[in-house]
Every structure is written in structure tokens, then in C-alpha cells.
Short mmCIF file of C-alpha atoms in Angstrom, two decimals:
data_model
loop_
_atom_site.label_atom_id
_atom_site.label_comp_id
_atom_site.label_asym_id
_atom_site.label_seq_id
_atom_site.Cartn_x
_atom_site.Cartn_y
_atom_site.Cartn_z
CA MET A 12 150.12 177.92 -81.06
CA PHE A 13 148.20 180.21 -83.42
CA LEU A 14 148.09 183.49 -81.49
CA SER A 15 150.99 185.19 -83.26
CA LEU A 16 149.65 183.86 -86.58
CA LEU A 17 146.30 185.53 -85.87
CA GLN A 18 148.01 188.78 -84.96
CA ARG A 19 149.93 188.71 -88.22
CA ARG A 20 147.35 187.32 -90.65
CA ASN A 21 143.93 188.11 -89.16
CA ALA A 22 144.24 191.11 -86.86
CA ALA A 23 140.71 192.16 -87.87
CA LEU A 24 139.24 189.11 -86.15
CA LEU A 25 141.04 189.91 -82.89
CA GLN A 26 140.05 193.57 -83.06
CA ALA A 27 136.39 192.81 -83.71
CA ALA A 28 136.32 190.14 -81.00
CA ALA A 29 137.76 192.54 -78.43
CA ALA A 30 135.29 195.25 -79.42
CA PHE A 31 132.28 192.93 -79.19
CA HIS A 32 133.45 191.68 -75.81
CA ARG A 33 133.97 195.20 -74.45
CA SER A 34 130.48 196.15 -75.58
CA GLY A 35 128.96 193.17 -73.75
CA GLU A 36 127.66 191.54 -76.93
CA LEU A 37 130.19 188.70 -76.79
CA PRO A 38 130.30 186.72 -73.54
CA PRO A 39 133.49 185.20 -72.18
CA ASN A 40 134.23 181.55 -72.95
CA THR A 41 133.34 182.04 -76.62
CA PHE A 42 135.18 180.90 -79.73
CA VAL A 43 134.85 183.57 -82.41
CA ILE A 44 134.90 182.45 -86.03
CA ASP A 45 135.69 184.64 -89.03
CA LEU A 46 132.88 183.52 -91.32
CA ASP A 47 134.29 185.31 -94.36
CA ALA A 48 137.64 183.55 -93.93
CA VAL A 49 135.96 180.18 -93.41
CA GLU A 50 134.05 180.68 -96.65
CA ARG A 51 137.28 181.55 -98.50
CA ASN A 52 139.09 178.57 -96.97
CA ALA A 53 136.26 176.24 -97.98
CA ARG A 54 136.34 177.64 -101.52
CA THR A 55 140.11 177.12 -101.72
CA ILE A 56 139.90 173.53 -100.50
CA SER A 57 136.87 172.62 -102.60
CA ALA A 58 138.47 174.03 -105.75
CA GLU A 59 141.68 172.06 -105.25
CA ALA A 60 139.76 168.90 -104.37
CA ALA A 61 137.66 169.27 -107.53
CA ARG A 62 140.81 169.77 -109.62
CA LEU A 63 142.18 166.50 -108.24
CA GLY A 64 138.90 164.62 -108.63
CA MET A 65 138.14 164.29 -104.92
CA ARG A 66 134.97 164.97 -102.93
CA PRO A 67 135.38 167.00 -99.69
CA PHE A 68 133.22 166.47 -96.61
CA ALA A 69 133.43 169.17 -93.93
CA MET A 70 134.23 168.18 -90.33
CA THR A 71 132.54 170.68 -88.01
CA LYS A 72 133.17 169.27 -84.52
CA GLN A 73 136.25 171.46 -83.99
CA ILE A 74 134.16 174.63 -84.40
CA GLY A 75 131.35 173.42 -82.16
CA ARG A 76 129.14 172.51 -85.10
CA ASN A 77 128.33 176.21 -85.46
CA PRO A 78 125.39 176.56 -87.90
CA ASP A 79 126.54 179.95 -89.21
CA ALA A 80 129.94 178.43 -90.01
CA SER A 81 128.22 175.50 -91.73
CA ARG A 82 126.40 177.97 -93.96
CA ALA A 83 129.70 179.73 -94.73
CA ILE A 84 131.28 176.39 -95.62
CA ARG A 85 128.40 175.67 -97.98
CA ARG A 86 128.78 179.08 -99.64
CA GLY A 87 132.44 178.15 -100.15
CA GLY A 88 131.47 175.12 -102.20
CA ILE A 89 131.61 172.27 -99.69
CA THR A 90 127.99 171.13 -99.49
CA GLU A 91 128.29 167.94 -97.41
CA ALA A 92 129.58 167.16 -93.94
CA VAL A 93 131.10 164.18 -92.17
CA GLY A 94 129.58 163.48 -88.79
CA VAL A 95 132.22 162.25 -86.38
CA ASP A 96 129.19 161.00 -84.45
CA LEU A 97 125.46 161.14 -85.09
CA GLU A 98 125.01 164.39 -83.14
CA CYS A 99 127.62 166.00 -85.37
CA ALA A 100 125.74 164.97 -88.51
CA VAL A 101 122.44 166.28 -87.15
CA ALA A 102 123.98 169.63 -86.21
CA ALA A 103 125.67 170.05 -89.57
CA ALA A 104 122.40 169.26 -91.35
CA THR A 105 120.69 171.91 -89.23
CA GLY A 106 123.25 174.35 -90.57
CA GLY A 107 122.52 173.40 -94.17
CA LEU A 108 125.18 170.79 -94.91
CA ALA A 109 123.94 167.51 -96.36
CA THR A 110 125.20 164.32 -94.73
CA GLY A 111 128.10 162.99 -96.75
CA HIS A 112 129.51 160.47 -94.28
CA VAL A 113 128.50 158.96 -90.93
CA GLY A 114 129.91 156.21 -88.73
CA HIS A 115 133.52 157.31 -88.69
CA LEU A 116 135.18 157.77 -86.29
CA VAL A 117 132.21 156.92 -84.05
CA GLN A 118 129.96 154.02 -85.08
CA ILE A 119 126.19 154.57 -85.12
CA PRO A 120 124.51 153.11 -81.99
CA ARG A 121 122.19 150.17 -82.66
CA HIS A 122 118.91 151.85 -81.77
CA ARG A 123 119.80 155.10 -83.53
CA ALA A 124 120.44 153.63 -86.96
CA ALA A 125 116.99 154.80 -88.09
CA GLU A 126 117.89 158.39 -87.18
CA ALA A 127 121.15 158.17 -89.11
CA SER A 128 119.39 156.72 -92.14
CA ALA A 129 116.79 159.50 -92.03
CA LEU A 130 119.65 161.91 -92.88
CA GLN A 131 120.17 159.95 -96.13
CA PRO A 132 123.96 159.79 -95.75
CA ARG A 133 125.92 159.36 -98.94
CA TYR A 134 128.32 156.97 -97.17
CA TRP A 135 128.17 155.06 -93.87
CA THR A 136 131.28 153.50 -92.35
CA VAL A 137 131.01 150.15 -90.56
CA PHE A 138 133.58 148.32 -88.44
CA SER A 139 131.78 144.95 -88.40
CA GLU A 140 129.21 142.77 -90.15
CA GLN A 141 126.66 143.49 -87.40
CA LYS A 142 126.96 147.25 -87.91
CA ALA A 143 126.48 146.72 -91.64
CA ARG A 144 123.30 144.74 -90.93
CA GLU A 145 121.97 147.59 -88.80
CA ALA A 146 122.74 150.14 -91.51
CA GLY A 147 121.09 147.97 -94.15
CA ALA A 148 117.93 147.40 -92.12
CA ALA A 149 117.60 151.12 -91.43
CA ALA A 150 118.13 151.96 -95.09
CA LEU A 151 115.50 149.46 -96.27
CA ALA A 152 113.01 150.95 -93.80
CA HIS A 153 113.53 154.25 -95.63
CA GLY A 154 113.23 152.60 -99.04
CA ARG A 155 116.87 152.94 -100.02
CA VAL A 156 120.16 151.02 -100.30
CA GLN A 157 123.03 152.41 -98.27
CA ASP A 158 126.57 152.74 -99.62
CA VAL A 159 128.96 151.61 -96.88
CA LEU A 160 132.69 152.10 -96.38
CA LEU A 161 134.69 149.39 -94.61
CA ARG A 162 137.19 150.54 -91.98
CA VAL A 163 140.38 148.59 -92.80
CA VAL A 164 143.24 147.67 -90.49
CA ALA A 165 146.65 146.11 -91.08
CA PRO A 166 149.68 145.45 -88.82
CA GLY A 167 151.72 148.64 -88.46
CA ASP A 168 148.81 151.02 -88.99
CA ARG A 169 148.63 153.95 -86.57
CA PHE A 170 145.54 154.70 -84.51
CA TYR A 171 144.97 156.98 -81.57
CA THR A 172 144.23 154.99 -78.43
CA GLY A 173 140.53 154.19 -78.35
CA HIS A 174 140.11 154.53 -82.14
CA GLU A 175 140.91 150.90 -82.99
CA GLY A 176 138.58 148.60 -84.91
CA GLY A 177 137.69 147.48 -88.40
CA PHE A 178 138.26 144.72 -90.96
CA ASP A 179 141.50 142.83 -91.63
CA ALA A 180 142.91 144.44 -94.77
CA GLU A 181 144.39 141.13 -95.95
CA ARG A 182 140.88 139.67 -96.10
CA ILE A 183 139.13 142.81 -97.34
CA VAL A 184 137.67 141.13 -100.43
CA GLU A 185 136.26 138.26 -98.36
CA HIS A 186 134.74 140.72 -95.89
CA ALA A 187 133.41 142.94 -98.66
CA ARG A 188 131.61 140.08 -100.39
CA VAL A 189 129.88 139.10 -97.13
CA ILE A 190 128.82 142.70 -96.45
CA ASP A 191 127.77 143.35 -100.03
CA ALA A 192 125.38 140.40 -99.87
CA LEU A 193 123.51 141.82 -96.89
CA PRO A 194 120.07 143.37 -97.52
CA GLY A 195 120.06 147.14 -97.88
CA VAL A 196 123.79 147.81 -98.28
CA ARG A 197 126.34 148.10 -101.06
CA VAL A 198 130.07 148.09 -100.39
CA ALA A 199 131.34 151.36 -101.85
CA GLY A 200 134.93 151.44 -100.62
CA ALA A 201 137.18 151.72 -97.60
CA THR A 202 138.44 154.23 -95.05
CA THR A 203 141.00 154.75 -92.28
CA PHE A 204 142.23 157.47 -89.92
CA PRO A 205 144.69 159.11 -89.86
CA ALA A 206 145.97 158.97 -93.42
CA THR A 207 148.20 162.01 -92.91
CA LEU A 208 149.94 163.42 -89.83
CA VAL A 209 152.38 166.26 -89.20
CA ASP A 210 155.71 165.03 -87.87
CA GLY A 211 156.42 166.72 -84.54
CA GLU A 212 160.15 167.08 -85.20
CA SER A 213 160.30 168.08 -88.86
CA GLY A 214 156.99 169.95 -88.92
CA GLU A 215 156.17 168.36 -92.28
CA ALA A 216 153.01 166.55 -93.31
CA GLN A 217 153.68 162.86 -93.79
CA THR A 218 151.48 159.99 -94.88
CA THR A 219 150.96 157.17 -92.40
CA PRO A 220 151.15 153.42 -93.04
CA ASN A 221 147.34 153.54 -92.98
CA LEU A 222 147.32 155.27 -96.37
CA GLN A 223 149.25 152.43 -97.99
CA THR A 224 146.89 149.92 -96.35
CA LEU A 225 143.94 151.87 -97.70
CA ALA A 226 145.36 152.08 -101.22
CA GLN A 227 146.02 148.32 -101.25
CA ALA A 228 142.47 147.67 -100.07
CA LYS A 229 141.12 149.80 -102.89
CA ARG A 230 143.16 147.90 -105.49
CA ARG A 231 142.05 144.53 -104.11
CA LEU A 232 138.41 145.56 -104.24
CA GLN A 233 138.80 146.81 -107.80
CA ASP A 234 140.58 143.62 -108.88
CA ALA A 235 137.74 141.62 -107.31
CA GLY A 236 135.19 143.39 -109.52
CA PHE A 237 133.84 146.05 -107.18
CA GLU A 238 133.00 149.20 -109.13
CA ASP A 239 133.54 152.90 -108.37
CA VAL A 240 135.58 152.02 -105.27
CA GLN A 241 135.83 154.99 -102.92
CA MET A 242 138.92 155.71 -100.82
CA ASN A 243 138.18 157.95 -97.85
CA ALA A 244 141.44 159.39 -96.45
CA PRO A 245 140.97 161.93 -93.62
CA GLY A 246 143.62 163.49 -91.41
CA THR A 247 145.45 166.87 -91.42
CA THR A 248 143.53 167.94 -94.50
CA SER A 249 144.45 171.16 -96.29
CA THR A 250 145.25 172.18 -99.83
CA ALA A 251 148.88 171.39 -99.05
CA THR A 252 148.14 167.69 -98.53
CA LEU A 253 145.52 166.99 -101.19
CA ALA A 254 147.82 166.22 -104.12
CA ARG A 255 149.67 163.49 -102.23
CA LEU A 256 146.38 161.90 -101.18
CA ALA A 257 145.04 162.01 -104.74
CA GLU A 258 148.23 160.42 -106.04
CA ALA A 259 147.69 157.53 -103.61
CA GLY A 260 144.17 157.03 -104.95
CA ALA A 261 142.04 158.94 -102.44
CA THR A 262 138.61 160.00 -103.67
CA GLN A 263 137.30 161.61 -100.47
CA VAL A 264 138.88 164.05 -97.98
CA GLU A 265 137.49 165.60 -94.83
CA PRO A 266 138.81 169.08 -93.95
CA GLY A 267 138.19 170.16 -90.38
CA HIS A 268 140.94 172.32 -88.93
CA GLY A 269 141.86 173.22 -92.50
CA LEU A 270 138.65 175.26 -92.68
CA THR A 271 139.89 177.50 -89.86
CA GLY A 272 143.59 177.38 -90.73
CA THR A 273 144.51 175.49 -87.55
CA THR A 274 146.09 172.21 -88.64
CA PRO A 275 149.53 171.59 -87.10
CA LEU A 276 150.98 172.39 -90.53
CA HIS A 277 149.46 175.87 -90.41
CA ALA A 278 151.35 176.50 -87.18
CA ARG A 279 154.65 175.87 -88.98
CA VAL A 280 154.23 177.57 -92.35
CA ASP A 281 151.86 180.04 -94.02
CA LEU A 282 149.40 178.09 -96.19
CA LEU A 283 146.56 179.23 -98.43
CA GLU A 284 143.99 178.78 -95.68
CA GLU A 285 143.74 181.74 -93.30
CA PRO A 286 143.55 181.51 -89.50
CA ALA A 287 139.88 182.02 -88.68
CA ILE A 288 139.19 181.18 -85.02
CA ALA A 289 140.15 182.57 -81.60
CA TYR A 290 138.99 182.02 -78.02
CA VAL A 291 137.71 185.08 -76.14
CA THR A 292 137.27 185.26 -72.40
CA GLU A 293 137.86 187.84 -69.65
CA VAL A 294 139.65 188.46 -66.37
CA SER A 295 137.49 187.26 -63.50
CA HIS A 296 139.65 188.40 -60.58
CA LEU A 297 143.21 189.03 -59.44
CA TRP A 298 144.94 186.94 -56.80
CA ASP A 299 148.55 186.35 -55.78
CA ASP A 300 150.06 188.32 -58.71
CA ARG A 301 147.94 186.45 -61.22
CA ALA A 302 144.94 187.23 -63.37
CA TYR A 303 142.36 184.47 -63.16
CA VAL A 304 140.48 184.22 -66.45
CA PHE A 305 137.21 182.41 -67.09
CA GLY A 306 137.53 178.99 -68.71
CA GLY A 307 135.06 176.47 -70.03
CA GLY A 308 136.58 176.03 -73.47
CA LEU A 309 140.22 175.55 -72.51
CA TYR A 310 140.62 172.13 -74.10
CA VAL A 311 143.71 172.42 -76.28
CA ASP A 312 143.94 169.62 -78.84
CA PRO A 313 147.08 167.70 -77.73
CA VAL A 314 147.99 166.57 -81.22
CA HIS A 315 151.70 166.97 -80.38
CA GLY A 316 151.53 166.62 -76.61
CA ILE A 317 150.41 169.46 -74.36
CA PRO A 318 151.86 172.68 -75.77
CA ALA A 319 152.71 175.83 -73.84
CA THR A 320 149.84 178.30 -74.12
CA SER A 321 149.85 182.09 -74.23
CA ALA A 322 147.15 184.77 -74.27
CA LEU A 323 146.60 188.49 -74.79
CA ILE A 324 145.25 190.65 -71.99
CA VAL A 325 143.62 193.49 -73.91
CA ARG A 326 142.96 196.65 -71.91
CA ASP A 327 140.40 199.26 -73.00
CA GLY A 328 141.74 201.16 -76.00
CA GLU A 329 144.46 198.65 -76.83
CA ASP A 330 144.83 196.97 -80.22
CA PRO A 331 145.09 193.19 -79.72
CA ALA A 332 147.25 192.97 -82.83
CA THR A 333 150.04 194.82 -80.99
CA VAL A 334 149.60 193.47 -77.46
CA THR A 335 152.41 191.23 -76.19
CA ALA A 336 151.32 187.70 -75.42
CA ARG A 337 151.75 186.40 -71.88
CA PRO A 338 152.38 182.80 -70.82
CA VAL A 339 149.38 181.07 -69.27
CA GLU A 340 149.22 178.56 -66.46
CA MET A 341 146.59 176.24 -67.87
CA PRO A 342 144.45 173.95 -65.71
CA ALA A 343 145.84 170.45 -65.32
CA PRO A 344 144.37 168.04 -67.89
CA GLU A 345 142.63 166.11 -65.12
CA ALA A 346 141.07 169.29 -63.67
CA ILE A 347 137.89 171.12 -64.63
CA ASP A 348 138.87 174.28 -66.48
CA TYR A 349 136.99 176.81 -64.40
CA TYR A 350 139.90 179.25 -64.72
CA ALA A 351 143.31 179.67 -66.28
CA ARG A 352 145.93 181.83 -64.57
CA ILE A 353 148.11 184.48 -66.18
CA PRO A 354 151.13 185.67 -64.11
CA LEU A 355 151.41 189.47 -63.94
CA ASP A 356 154.48 191.67 -63.67
CA ALA A 357 152.45 194.24 -61.73
CA PRO A 358 148.85 194.50 -60.47
CA ALA A 359 148.20 197.29 -62.99
CA ASP A 360 148.80 194.87 -65.88
CA ALA A 361 145.20 193.62 -65.69
CA ALA A 362 141.83 194.54 -64.26
CA GLU A 363 138.66 192.61 -63.69
CA GLY A 364 136.64 192.47 -66.91
CA ASP A 365 139.59 192.91 -69.28
CA THR A 366 139.34 191.02 -72.56
CA VAL A 367 141.57 187.95 -72.86
CA ILE A 368 142.23 186.26 -76.21
CA PHE A 369 143.77 182.84 -76.87
CA GLY A 370 144.77 181.31 -80.21
CA PHE A 371 145.04 177.55 -79.73
CA ARG A 372 143.90 174.52 -81.72
CA PRO A 373 140.38 173.80 -80.42
CA GLN A 374 138.03 170.87 -80.20
CA VAL A 375 134.99 172.89 -79.16
CA PHE A 376 132.56 169.97 -79.13
CA VAL A 377 134.21 168.38 -76.08
CA SER A 378 134.10 171.63 -74.10
CA ARG A 379 131.63 173.98 -72.44
CA GLY A 380 132.68 176.75 -74.81
CA LEU A 381 130.27 178.86 -76.81
CA THR A 382 130.78 179.80 -80.45
CA ALA A 383 129.92 182.94 -82.40
CA GLY A 384 130.56 183.83 -86.01
CA ILE A 385 131.61 187.28 -87.16
CA ARG A 386 130.75 188.22 -90.71
CA GLY A 387 131.80 191.29 -92.67
CA LEU A 388 135.45 191.41 -91.60
CA SER A 389 136.55 191.31 -95.23
CA THR A 390 134.61 194.52 -95.92
CA GLY A 391 135.52 196.30 -92.70
CA SER A 392 131.95 196.10 -91.37
CA PRO A 393 131.99 193.34 -88.74
CA GLN A 394 128.67 191.99 -87.54
CA LEU A 395 128.23 189.47 -84.76
CA ALA A 396 126.14 186.45 -85.74
CA GLU A 397 124.23 184.22 -83.33
CA ILE A 398 125.83 182.70 -80.24
CA TRP A 399 125.66 178.90 -80.01
CA SER A 400 126.47 176.18 -77.52
CA SER A 401 129.29 173.73 -78.17
CA ASN A 402 126.85 171.23 -79.70
CA GLY A 403 125.49 173.71 -82.26
CA ALA A 404 122.26 174.36 -80.35
CA PRO A 405 121.04 177.66 -78.88
CA PRO A 406 122.60 178.26 -75.44
CA LEU A 407 120.61 178.20 -72.24
CA ARG A 408 119.89 181.68 -70.96
CA ALA A 409 118.72 182.93 -67.60
CA THR A 410 115.53 184.98 -67.88
CA ALA A 411 112.83 186.25 -65.56
CA GLU A 412 110.50 183.66 -67.08
CA THR A 413 112.99 180.90 -66.22
CA ALA A 414 113.14 182.04 -62.62
CA ALA A 415 109.35 182.31 -62.39
CA LEU A 416 108.95 178.78 -63.75
CA ALA A 417 111.42 177.44 -61.19
CA VAL A 418 109.53 179.14 -58.37
CA THR A 419 106.22 177.75 -59.64
CA GLN A 420 107.61 174.21 -59.83
CA GLN A 421 109.03 174.57 -56.34
CA GLU A 422 105.64 175.65 -54.99
CA VAL A 423 103.88 172.75 -56.75
CA GLY A 424 106.42 170.32 -55.35
CA ALA A 425 105.88 171.67 -51.86
#
């Protein structure tokens, strides 16, 4: 989806990625992130959000919660993150982003509320009175009162399957008064997802019925006397969609793919945000006129169904910006992505160890993919940053010490 865009708008990322892979510094199954571009994208989004009076929270799950990317986002002016789940919030905090929002989309588990509260989140979304009680109790244990957002729902709203839940928008004031009276919490506003989607046929960003539901909930809360009512409106967030959200009354937005220039809208038209992420792997072996390439991170976000995927096979000495993309036979969605297959015109078209580069829309946190930032591309002096696992933690590595420990434990067990 984004491979030709990368070749056209960020050839330097592809060139550096291929060079680091050829040198052995960059392992296969790694998403490479242009840290300079992420910083610029964050600065662009934060500036436009500030102009419109909105607060941005960065969503880092798509980039594997990479700490180096979190630091680049912070340098770009977005200083807080939204944790799609608690692990996401913890990882973003490790990378230097304060916790702006937790509990949405994934509620905080009952016995982990204390951990969430320890992050001192600015806002905490709840889907029920019980979850509000848990948030309030955890906040009081830390000597604070927690601002909560109520997830609102009305007939006709759109949710991805498995994302349902929340408070009846028609009774939002009634619900808000009950929640606001609970110890340790203050009702600060409402949220939904998605507020914006890209239409698959027209390719244009369109607001969903959820946004109207959210705006009505905000007005009802204001009319009922609630002060400084927040309206959190995530979904397909980029500078191109912010003005429409602000006009509807949104006060908070949550850029994720916008930070790497990989929203569906970026695939259709050149926007201010630059493409800043690619997936690098290598040819494992050849079989039956196909190159088998290592997988592990081949989860392509099916935001508009399952798209056709292509990749570059980059031979030694070739410039990935000029290599012709080849169609890829991706693993079936129900299969483990050990390999993808690339049909070859001739056996000489690929060799074991060749660099392979994809440019799809990722959700790294649900994969086994690694991540690695590259800084200095804007100055022509690329440097590879640390390599991280898909959860933002250091990856496991095989060492002589690891093997020795295993042998020792085996002997003790015997």
C-alpha cells in the first residue's frame, strides 16, 4: 500500500535500511522507522492541533511502542501518549511520553488499576460504573482524583467487532451524575472510536455517526452544568482531519498512523506527514520458482479488507528506490506467518540472504516483528538506533551465557 510512496517520498529510508541489513546490523523481520520524519510529523500535527485548540495524545502501538520513536515524538511537541492497553501506556512512559489517556480502547483490568493509577494518567476512559469505581479507588490510594471519560454509544454508531461497550448516549447526563458522585473520580467528558474513517470507494476521510453522538453528549453534559467538558475523538488522525474534528467540538485527538504517514488517507493523496516506516526482511531460501522470505511481522492492518501486497527484492549494489516491486503471496490470515512467498521470473532474480522490503500499514504490537529507529536521514548521516521487540522491550538474544545457563539448569534438574 505504501511501498511506491516510500520510493517516491522517502527513498533515503529504504536505502539506509538495505545498507544496514546487508551489513548485518539490521536483522530480518524488523520494522525500520525514520526518527527524523516521525519528529517532523509530530511537530506538524502538534502545531495544527494547538492552532485549533486541541490536545494530541500519541498512539504508539502501531510502531511497536518503540522507545526511540517515543522520544522523537516528544521532541516533535507531543508529550503525552494514549495507551490502547496498560502495556502500551507503560511502554510509552518508558520512552519518555507522559500518560495522557488510558482505558480506551481496552479497559483496565480490575487488579491492575493500581498500576494504571501509578502512571498518573490525565484521563481514564470507563465503560461502566464498576470500572469507574475501580479507577476512583486506585486514584484515592495514590492521593489524587482521576478525571474520567465516558465511552458513549447510540443506535447507528459504528464499532469494529469486539470494540462494543459504553454508556447510552441518551442517558449520558444521568450516567455522568452517578459516576461523578463516586469517590476518587470526576467526569471530564466523553469519547468514542472511530470518529473518522476513510471511505473505501471515494478514498476520502469522512466522519462517522459516532462523532455526532459524541458532540451531542458533550452539549448535554455542558447544559447539565459539567465544566470543561472534554471530547476525545480518535480515528484516522492527521493534519488533514483535525479542522473537521475541531469544528464538531473535539478537544482531544490521538494520532497513530499519522505519525508515520500511514493512514489510509496517506495511501490516496500526498499529505503533510511523510511516510516513515518500512518492513525489512530477507530471502530465506528458493523453492518451486519462489523466494521464501522470513516473516514474523507480516500482519497487514485490514482496514479496508485484505489488500494485495508487494515487496522489493534488493540485490547487492541495487538502489531500492529504483527496484521494481513484485507481488507477494502472503500467508493466509489463519496461518502463522513464518514465511511469505514471492514468485520469480527466473532463479537468478533472487538469492538467499537478499534484502526484502515491504511498505504496508502495520500493527507491530500484535506481531513478532522487531523495530529499529534510524536517525540522521535528514542530514545524510544515517545511524541505526537500538533494536526493540514488538512490545517496546529489549529483544531476547542468544548468547554463550544463555546456553551455559541452560546447560547448568539441565544438570541441576537431572
